[in-house]
Tab-separated table of N, CA and C in Angstrom:
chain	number	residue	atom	x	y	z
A	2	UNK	N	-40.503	-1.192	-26.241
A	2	UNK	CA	-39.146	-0.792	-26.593
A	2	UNK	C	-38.418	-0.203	-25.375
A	3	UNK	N	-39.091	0.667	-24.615
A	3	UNK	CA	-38.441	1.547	-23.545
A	3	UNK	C	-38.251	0.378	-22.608
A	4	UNK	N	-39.293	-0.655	-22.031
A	4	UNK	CA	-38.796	-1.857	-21.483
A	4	UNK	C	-37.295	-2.756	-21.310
A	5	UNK	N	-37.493	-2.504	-22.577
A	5	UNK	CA	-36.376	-3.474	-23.373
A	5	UNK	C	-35.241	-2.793	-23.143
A	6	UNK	N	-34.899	-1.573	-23.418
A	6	UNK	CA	-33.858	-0.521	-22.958
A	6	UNK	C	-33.527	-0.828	-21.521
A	7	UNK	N	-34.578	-1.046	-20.677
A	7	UNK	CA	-34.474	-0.736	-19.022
A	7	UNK	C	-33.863	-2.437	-19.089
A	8	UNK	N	-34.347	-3.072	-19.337
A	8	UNK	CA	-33.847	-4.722	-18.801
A	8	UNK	C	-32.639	-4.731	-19.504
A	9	UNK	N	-31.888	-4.205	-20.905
A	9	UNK	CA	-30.492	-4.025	-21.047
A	9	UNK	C	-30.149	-2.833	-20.242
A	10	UNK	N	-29.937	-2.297	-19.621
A	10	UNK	CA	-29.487	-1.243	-18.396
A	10	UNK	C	-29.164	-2.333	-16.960
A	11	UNK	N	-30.394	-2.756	-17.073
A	11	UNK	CA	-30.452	-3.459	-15.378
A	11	UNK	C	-29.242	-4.793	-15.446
A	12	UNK	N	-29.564	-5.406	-17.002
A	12	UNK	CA	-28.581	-6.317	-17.313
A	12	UNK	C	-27.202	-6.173	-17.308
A	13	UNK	N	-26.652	-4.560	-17.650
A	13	UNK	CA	-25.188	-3.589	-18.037
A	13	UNK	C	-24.979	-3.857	-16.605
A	14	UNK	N	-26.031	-3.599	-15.740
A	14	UNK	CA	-25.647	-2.643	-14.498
A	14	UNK	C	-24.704	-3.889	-13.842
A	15	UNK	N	-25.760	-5.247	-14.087
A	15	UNK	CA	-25.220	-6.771	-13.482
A	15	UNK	C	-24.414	-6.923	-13.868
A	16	UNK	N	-23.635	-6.880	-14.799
A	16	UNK	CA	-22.125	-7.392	-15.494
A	16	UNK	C	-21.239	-6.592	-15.092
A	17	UNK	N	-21.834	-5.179	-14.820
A	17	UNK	CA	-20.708	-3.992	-14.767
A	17	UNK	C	-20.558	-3.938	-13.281
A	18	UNK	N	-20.957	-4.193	-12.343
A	18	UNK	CA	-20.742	-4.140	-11.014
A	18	UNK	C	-20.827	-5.409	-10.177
A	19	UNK	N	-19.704	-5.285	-9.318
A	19	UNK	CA	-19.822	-6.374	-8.212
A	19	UNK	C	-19.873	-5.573	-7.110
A	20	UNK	N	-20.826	-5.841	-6.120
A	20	UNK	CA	-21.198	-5.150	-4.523
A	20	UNK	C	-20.665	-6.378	-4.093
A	21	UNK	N	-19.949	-5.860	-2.647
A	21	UNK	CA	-19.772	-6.434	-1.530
A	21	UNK	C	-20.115	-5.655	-0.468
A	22	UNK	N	-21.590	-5.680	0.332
A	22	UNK	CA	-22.299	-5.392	1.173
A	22	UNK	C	-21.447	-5.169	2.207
A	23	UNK	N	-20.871	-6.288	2.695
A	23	UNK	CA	-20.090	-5.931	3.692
A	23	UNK	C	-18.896	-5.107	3.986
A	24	UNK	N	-18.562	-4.764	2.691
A	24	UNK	CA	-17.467	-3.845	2.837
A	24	UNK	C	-17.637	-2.561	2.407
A	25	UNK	N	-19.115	-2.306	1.664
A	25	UNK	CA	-20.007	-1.335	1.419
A	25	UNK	C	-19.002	-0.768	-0.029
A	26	UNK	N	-18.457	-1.537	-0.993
A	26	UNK	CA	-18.312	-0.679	-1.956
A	26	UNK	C	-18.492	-1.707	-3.198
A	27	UNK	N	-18.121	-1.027	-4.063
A	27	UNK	CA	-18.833	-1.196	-5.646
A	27	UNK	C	-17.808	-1.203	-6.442
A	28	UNK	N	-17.825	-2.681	-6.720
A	28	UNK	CA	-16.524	-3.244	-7.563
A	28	UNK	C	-16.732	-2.991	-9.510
A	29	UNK	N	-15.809	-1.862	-10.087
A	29	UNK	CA	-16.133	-2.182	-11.642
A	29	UNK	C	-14.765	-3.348	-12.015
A	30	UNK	N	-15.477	-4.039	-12.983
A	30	UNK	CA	-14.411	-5.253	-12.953
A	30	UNK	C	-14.253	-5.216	-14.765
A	31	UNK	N	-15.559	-4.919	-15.319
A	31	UNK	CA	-15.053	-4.732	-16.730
A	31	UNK	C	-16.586	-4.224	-17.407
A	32	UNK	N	-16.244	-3.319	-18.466
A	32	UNK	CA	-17.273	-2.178	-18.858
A	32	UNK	C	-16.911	-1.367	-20.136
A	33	UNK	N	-17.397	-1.904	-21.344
A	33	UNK	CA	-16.850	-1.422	-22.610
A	33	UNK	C	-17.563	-0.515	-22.743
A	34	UNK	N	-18.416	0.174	-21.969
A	34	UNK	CA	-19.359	1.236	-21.782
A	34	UNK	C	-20.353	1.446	-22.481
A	35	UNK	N	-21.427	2.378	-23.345
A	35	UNK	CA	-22.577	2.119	-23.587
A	35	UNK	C	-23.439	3.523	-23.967
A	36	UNK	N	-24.739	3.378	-23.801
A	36	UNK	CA	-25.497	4.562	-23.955
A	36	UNK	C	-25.020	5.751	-22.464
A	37	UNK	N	-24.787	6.438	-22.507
A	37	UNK	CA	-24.597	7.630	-21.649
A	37	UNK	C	-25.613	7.650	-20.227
A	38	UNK	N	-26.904	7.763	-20.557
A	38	UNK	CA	-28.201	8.078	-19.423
A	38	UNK	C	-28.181	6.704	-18.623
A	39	UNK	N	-27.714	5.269	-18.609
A	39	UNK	CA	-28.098	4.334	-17.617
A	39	UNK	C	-26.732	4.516	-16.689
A	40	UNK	N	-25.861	4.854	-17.428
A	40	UNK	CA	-24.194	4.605	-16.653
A	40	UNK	C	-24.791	5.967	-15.837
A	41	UNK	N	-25.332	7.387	-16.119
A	41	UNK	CA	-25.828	8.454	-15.060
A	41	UNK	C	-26.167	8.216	-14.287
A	42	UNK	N	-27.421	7.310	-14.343
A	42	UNK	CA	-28.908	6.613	-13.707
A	42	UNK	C	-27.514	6.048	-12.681
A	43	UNK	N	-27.477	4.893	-12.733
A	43	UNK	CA	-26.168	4.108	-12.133
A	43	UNK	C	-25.268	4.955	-10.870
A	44	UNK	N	-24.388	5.683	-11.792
A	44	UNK	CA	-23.430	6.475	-11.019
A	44	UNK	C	-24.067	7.456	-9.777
A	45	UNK	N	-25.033	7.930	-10.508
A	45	UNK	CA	-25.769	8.968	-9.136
A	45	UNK	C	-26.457	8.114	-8.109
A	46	UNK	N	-26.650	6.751	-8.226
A	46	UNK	CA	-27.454	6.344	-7.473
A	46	UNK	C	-26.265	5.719	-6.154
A	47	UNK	N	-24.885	5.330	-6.952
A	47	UNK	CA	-23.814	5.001	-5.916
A	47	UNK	C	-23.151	6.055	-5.206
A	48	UNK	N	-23.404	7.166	-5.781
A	48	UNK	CA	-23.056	8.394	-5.434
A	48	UNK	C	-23.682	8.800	-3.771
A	49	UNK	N	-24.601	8.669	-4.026
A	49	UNK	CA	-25.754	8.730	-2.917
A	49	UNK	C	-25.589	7.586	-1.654
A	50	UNK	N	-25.385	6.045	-2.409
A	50	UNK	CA	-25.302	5.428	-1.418
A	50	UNK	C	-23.896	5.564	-0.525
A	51	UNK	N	-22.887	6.623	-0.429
A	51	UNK	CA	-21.977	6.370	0.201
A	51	UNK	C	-20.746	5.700	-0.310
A	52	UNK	N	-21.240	4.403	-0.906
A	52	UNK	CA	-20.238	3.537	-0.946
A	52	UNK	C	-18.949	4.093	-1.815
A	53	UNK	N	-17.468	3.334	-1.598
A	53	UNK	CA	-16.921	3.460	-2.191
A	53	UNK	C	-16.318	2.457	-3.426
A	54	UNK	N	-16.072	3.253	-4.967
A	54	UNK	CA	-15.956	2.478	-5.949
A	54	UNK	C	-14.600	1.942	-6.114
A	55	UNK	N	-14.282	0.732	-6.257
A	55	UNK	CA	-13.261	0.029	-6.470
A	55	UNK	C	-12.995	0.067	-8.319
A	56	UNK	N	-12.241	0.592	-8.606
A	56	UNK	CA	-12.287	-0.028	-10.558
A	56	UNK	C	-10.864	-0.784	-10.326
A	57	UNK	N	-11.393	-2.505	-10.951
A	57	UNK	CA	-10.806	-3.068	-10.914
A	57	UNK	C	-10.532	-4.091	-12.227
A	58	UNK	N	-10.324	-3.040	-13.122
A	58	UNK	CA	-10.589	-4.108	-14.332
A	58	UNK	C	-11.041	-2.197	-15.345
A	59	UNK	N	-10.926	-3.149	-16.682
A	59	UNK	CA	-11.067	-1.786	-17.668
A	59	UNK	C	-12.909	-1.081	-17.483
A	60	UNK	N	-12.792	0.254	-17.482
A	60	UNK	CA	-13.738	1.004	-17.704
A	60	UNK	C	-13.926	2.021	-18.461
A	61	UNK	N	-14.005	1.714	-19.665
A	61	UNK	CA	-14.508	2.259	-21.090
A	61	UNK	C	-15.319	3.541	-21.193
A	62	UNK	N	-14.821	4.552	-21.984
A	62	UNK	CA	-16.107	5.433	-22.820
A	62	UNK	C	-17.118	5.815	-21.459
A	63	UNK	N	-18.326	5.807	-21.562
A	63	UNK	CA	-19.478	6.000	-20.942
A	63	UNK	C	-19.177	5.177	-19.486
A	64	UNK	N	-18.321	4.528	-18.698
A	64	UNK	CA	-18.336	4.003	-17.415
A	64	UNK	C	-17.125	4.856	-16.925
A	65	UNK	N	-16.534	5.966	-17.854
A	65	UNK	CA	-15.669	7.001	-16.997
A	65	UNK	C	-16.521	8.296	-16.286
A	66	UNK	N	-17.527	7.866	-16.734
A	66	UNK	CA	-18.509	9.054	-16.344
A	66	UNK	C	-18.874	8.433	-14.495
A	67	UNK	N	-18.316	7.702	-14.249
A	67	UNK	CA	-18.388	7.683	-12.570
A	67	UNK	C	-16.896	8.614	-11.933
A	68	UNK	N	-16.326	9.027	-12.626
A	68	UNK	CA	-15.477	10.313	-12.310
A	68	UNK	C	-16.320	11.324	-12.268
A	69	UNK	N	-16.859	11.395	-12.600
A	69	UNK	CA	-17.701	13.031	-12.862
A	69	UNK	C	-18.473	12.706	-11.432
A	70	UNK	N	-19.033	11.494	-10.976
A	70	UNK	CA	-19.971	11.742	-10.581
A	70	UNK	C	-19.633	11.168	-8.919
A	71	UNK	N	-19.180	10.356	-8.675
A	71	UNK	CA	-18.643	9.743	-7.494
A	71	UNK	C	-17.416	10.941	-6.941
A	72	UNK	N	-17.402	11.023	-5.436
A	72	UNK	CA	-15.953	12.071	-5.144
A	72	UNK	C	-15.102	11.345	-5.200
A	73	UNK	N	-13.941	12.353	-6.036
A	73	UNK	CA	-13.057	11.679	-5.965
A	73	UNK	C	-12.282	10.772	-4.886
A	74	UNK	N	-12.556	11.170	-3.324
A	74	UNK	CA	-12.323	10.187	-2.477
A	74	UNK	C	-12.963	8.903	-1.742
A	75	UNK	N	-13.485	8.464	-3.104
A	75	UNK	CA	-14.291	7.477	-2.897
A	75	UNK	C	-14.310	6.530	-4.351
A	76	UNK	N	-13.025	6.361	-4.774
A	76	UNK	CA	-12.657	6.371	-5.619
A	76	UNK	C	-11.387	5.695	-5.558
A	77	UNK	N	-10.927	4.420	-5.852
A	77	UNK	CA	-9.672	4.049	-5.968
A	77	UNK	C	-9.511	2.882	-6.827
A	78	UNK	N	-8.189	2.340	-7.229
A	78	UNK	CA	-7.754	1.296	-8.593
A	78	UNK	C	-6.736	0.416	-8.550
A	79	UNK	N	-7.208	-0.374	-9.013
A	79	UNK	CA	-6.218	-1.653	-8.815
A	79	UNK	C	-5.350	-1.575	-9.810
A	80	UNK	N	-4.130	-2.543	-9.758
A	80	UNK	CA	-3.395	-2.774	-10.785
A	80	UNK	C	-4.091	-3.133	-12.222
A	81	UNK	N	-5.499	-3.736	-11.835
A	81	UNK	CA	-6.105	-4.127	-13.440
A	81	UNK	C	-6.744	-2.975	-14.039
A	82	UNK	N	-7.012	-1.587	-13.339
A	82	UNK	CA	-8.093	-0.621	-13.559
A	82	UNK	C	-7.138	-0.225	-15.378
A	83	UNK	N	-8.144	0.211	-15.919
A	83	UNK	CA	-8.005	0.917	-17.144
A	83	UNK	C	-9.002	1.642	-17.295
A	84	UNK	N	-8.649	3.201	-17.364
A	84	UNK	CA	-9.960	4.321	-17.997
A	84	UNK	C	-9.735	4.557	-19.346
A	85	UNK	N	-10.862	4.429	-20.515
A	85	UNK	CA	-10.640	4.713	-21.738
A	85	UNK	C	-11.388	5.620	-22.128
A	86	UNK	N	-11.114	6.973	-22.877
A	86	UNK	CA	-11.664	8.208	-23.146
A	86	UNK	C	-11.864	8.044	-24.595
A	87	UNK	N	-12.847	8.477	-24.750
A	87	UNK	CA	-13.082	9.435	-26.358
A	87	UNK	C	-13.909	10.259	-26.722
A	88	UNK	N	-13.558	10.783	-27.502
A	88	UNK	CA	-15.011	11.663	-28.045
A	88	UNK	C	-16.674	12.088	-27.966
A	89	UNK	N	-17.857	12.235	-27.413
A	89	UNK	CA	-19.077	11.871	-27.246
A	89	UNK	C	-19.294	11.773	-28.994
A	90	UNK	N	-19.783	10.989	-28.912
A	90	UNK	CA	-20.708	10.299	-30.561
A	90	UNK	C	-22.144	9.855	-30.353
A	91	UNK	N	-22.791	9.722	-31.472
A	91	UNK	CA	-24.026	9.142	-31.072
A	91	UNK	C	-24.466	8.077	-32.580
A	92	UNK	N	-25.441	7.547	-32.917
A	92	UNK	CA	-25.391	6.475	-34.151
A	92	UNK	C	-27.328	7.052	-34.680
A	93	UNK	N	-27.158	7.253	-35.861
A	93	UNK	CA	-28.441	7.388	-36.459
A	93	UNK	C	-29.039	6.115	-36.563
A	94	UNK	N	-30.445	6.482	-37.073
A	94	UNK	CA	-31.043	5.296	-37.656
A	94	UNK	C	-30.534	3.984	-38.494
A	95	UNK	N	-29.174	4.386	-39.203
A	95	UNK	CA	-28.340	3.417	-40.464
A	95	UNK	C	-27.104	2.942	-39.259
A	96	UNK	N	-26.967	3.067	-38.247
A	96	UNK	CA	-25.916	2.429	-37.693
A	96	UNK	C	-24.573	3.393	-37.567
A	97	UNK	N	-24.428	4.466	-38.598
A	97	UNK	CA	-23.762	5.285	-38.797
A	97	UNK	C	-23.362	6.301	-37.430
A	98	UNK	N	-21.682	6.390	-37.151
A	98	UNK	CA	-21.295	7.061	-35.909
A	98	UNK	C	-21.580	8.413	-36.279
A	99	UNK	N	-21.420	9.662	-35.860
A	99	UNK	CA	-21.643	10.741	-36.111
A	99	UNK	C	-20.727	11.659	-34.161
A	100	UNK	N	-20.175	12.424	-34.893
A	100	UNK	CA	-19.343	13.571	-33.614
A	100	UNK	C	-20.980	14.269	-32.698
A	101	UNK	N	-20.416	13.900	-31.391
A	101	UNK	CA	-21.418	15.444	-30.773
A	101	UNK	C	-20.203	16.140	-30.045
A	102	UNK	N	-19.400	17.058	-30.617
A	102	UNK	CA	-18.791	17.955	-29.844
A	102	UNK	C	-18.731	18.861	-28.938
A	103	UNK	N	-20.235	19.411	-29.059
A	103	UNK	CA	-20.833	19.860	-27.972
A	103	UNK	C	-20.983	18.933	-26.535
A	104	UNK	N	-21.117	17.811	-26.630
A	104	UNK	CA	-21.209	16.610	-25.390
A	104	UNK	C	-20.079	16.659	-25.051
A	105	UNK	N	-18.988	16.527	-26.206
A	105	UNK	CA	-17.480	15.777	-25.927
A	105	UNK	C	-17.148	17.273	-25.018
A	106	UNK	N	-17.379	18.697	-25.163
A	106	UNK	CA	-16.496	19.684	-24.608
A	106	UNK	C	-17.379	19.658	-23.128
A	107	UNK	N	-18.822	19.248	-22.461
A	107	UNK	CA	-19.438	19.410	-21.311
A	107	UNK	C	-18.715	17.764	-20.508
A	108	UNK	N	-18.394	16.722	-21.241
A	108	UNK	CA	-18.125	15.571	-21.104
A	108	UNK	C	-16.513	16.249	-20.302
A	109	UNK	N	-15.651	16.607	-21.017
A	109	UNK	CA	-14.542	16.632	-20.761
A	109	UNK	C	-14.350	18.310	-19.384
A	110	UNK	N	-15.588	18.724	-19.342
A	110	UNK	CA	-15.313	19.629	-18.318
A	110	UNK	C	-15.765	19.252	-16.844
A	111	UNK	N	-16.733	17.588	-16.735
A	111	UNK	CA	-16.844	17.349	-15.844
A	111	UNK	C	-16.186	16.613	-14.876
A	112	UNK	N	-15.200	15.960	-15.698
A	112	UNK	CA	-14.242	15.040	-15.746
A	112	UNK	C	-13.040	15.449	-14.226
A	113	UNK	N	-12.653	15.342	-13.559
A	113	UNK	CA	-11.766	16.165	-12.658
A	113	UNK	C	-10.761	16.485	-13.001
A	114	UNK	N	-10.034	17.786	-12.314
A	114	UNK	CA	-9.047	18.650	-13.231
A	114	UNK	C	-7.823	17.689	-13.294
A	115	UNK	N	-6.844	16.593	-12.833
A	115	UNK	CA	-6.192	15.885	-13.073
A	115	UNK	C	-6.512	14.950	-14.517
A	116	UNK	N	-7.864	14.499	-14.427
A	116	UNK	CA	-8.125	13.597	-15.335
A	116	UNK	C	-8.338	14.764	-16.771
A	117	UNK	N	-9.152	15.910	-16.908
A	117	UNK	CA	-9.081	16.872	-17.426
A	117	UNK	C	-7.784	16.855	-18.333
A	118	UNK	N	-6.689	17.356	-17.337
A	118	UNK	CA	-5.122	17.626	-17.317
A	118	UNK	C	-4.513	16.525	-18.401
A	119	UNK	N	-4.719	15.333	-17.981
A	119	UNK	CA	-4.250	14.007	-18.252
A	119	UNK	C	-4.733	13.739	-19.763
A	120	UNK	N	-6.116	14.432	-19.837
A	120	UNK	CA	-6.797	14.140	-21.308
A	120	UNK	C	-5.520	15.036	-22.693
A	121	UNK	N	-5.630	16.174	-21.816
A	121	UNK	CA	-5.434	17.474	-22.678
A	121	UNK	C	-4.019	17.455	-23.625
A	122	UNK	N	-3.771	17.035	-22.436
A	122	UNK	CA	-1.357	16.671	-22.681
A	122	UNK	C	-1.189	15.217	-23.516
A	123	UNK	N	-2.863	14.640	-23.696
A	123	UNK	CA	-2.552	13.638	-24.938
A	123	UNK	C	-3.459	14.138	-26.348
A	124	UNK	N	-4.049	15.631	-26.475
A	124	UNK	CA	-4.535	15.828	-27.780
A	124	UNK	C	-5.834	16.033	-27.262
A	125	UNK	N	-6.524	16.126	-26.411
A	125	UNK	CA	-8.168	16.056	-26.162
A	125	UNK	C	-9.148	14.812	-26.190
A	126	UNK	N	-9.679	14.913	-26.499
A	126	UNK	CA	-11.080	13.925	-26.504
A	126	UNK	C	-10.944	14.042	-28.132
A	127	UNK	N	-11.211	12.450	-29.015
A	127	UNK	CA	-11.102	12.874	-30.313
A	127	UNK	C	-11.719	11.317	-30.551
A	128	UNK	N	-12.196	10.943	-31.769
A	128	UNK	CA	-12.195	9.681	-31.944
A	128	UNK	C	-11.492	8.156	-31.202
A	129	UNK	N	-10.266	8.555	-31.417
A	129	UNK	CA	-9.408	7.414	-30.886
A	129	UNK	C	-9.674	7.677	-29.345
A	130	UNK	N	-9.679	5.946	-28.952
A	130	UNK	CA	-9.644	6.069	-27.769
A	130	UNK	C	-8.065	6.302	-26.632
A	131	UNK	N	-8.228	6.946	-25.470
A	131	UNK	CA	-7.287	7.313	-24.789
A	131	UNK	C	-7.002	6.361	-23.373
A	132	UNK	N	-6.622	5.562	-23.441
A	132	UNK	CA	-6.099	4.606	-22.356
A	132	UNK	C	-5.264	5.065	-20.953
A	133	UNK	N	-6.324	5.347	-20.139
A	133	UNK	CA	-5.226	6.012	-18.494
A	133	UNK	C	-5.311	4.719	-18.005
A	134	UNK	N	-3.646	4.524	-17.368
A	134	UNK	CA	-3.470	3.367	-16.992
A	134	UNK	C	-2.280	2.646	-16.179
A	135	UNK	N	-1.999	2.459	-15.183
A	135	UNK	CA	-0.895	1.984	-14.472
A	135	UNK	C	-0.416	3.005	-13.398
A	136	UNK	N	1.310	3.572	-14.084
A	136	UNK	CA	1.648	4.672	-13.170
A	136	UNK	C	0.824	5.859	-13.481
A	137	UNK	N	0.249	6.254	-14.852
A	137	UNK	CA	-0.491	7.334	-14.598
A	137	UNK	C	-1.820	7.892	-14.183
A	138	UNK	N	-2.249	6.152	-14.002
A	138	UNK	CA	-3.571	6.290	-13.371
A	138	UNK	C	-3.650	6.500	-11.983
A	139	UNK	N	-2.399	5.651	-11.043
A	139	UNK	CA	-2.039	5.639	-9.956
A	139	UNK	C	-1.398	6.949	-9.373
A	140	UNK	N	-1.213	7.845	-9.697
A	140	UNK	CA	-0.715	9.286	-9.736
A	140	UNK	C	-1.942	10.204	-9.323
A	141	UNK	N	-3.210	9.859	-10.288
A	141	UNK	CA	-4.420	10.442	-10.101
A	141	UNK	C	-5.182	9.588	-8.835
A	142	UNK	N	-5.097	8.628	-9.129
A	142	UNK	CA	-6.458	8.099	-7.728
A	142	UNK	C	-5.405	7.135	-6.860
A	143	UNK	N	-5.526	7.184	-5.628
A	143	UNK	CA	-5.003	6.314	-4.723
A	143	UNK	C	-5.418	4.249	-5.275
A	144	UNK	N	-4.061	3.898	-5.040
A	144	UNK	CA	-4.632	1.856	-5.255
A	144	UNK	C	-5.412	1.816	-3.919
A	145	UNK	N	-6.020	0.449	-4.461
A	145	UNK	CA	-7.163	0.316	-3.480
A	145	UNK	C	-6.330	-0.491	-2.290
A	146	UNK	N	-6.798	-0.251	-0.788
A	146	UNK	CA	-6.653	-1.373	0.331
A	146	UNK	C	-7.139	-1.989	0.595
């Protein structure tokens, strides 16, 4: 089972990122996001390598968590980037969603104080998802060159 977890992670990681070696950064192109701990696993490991992340295309739920974790100057967005926020949740045994509010308030404090800012002045972190996007995404992170 834990296998099986790791080869859908390694599989997320392939869809969710394009590297270009030569230009040393890390393209997100599209990412409806996922379990929480592989997008960590993930983010700290680009964190480390230097490189810088391009989001170029929507990044969902659990793939905003490379804000928390990448500096912010290493960090920039294209006209296609979309960040989508919500709530931390988790699913029981029956499939059933369920609130962790406790996640959603450590979730939303790691977040940087613009993006923080940006959450707050639309209602918080709540079920519905929160779409940063265009001029107000471009306000927070520099477009990419």
């Amino acid at each position: 089972m834990q296998r099986a977890a790791f080869l859908n992670a390694l599989m997320l990681a392939s869809a969710l990122l394009a590297t270009a070696p030569a230009s040393a950064e890390i393209r997100i192109i599209q990412s409806p996001g996922g379990q929480v701990g592989p997008f960590l696993d993930l983010f700290e490991k680009v964190r480390e390598s230097g490189e810088r992340v391009v989001i170029d295309g929507p990044c969902l739920s659990a793939c905003t968590l490379v804000l928390s974790i990448v500096p912010d100057e290493r960090i920039c967005v294209t006209r296609r980037a979309v960040l989508g926020f919500h709530a931390a949740r988790s699913v029981d045994r029956r499939g059933r969603f369920y609130a962790e509010p406790e996640a959603s308030v450590a979730v939303l404090a790691a977040y940087p104080g613009p993006v923080r800012d940006w959450i707050s002045r639309r209602g918080g972190l709540s079920s519905r998802l929160l779409l940063l996007k265009g001029r107000d995404l471009a306000a927070i992170y520099p477009r990419c060159r």
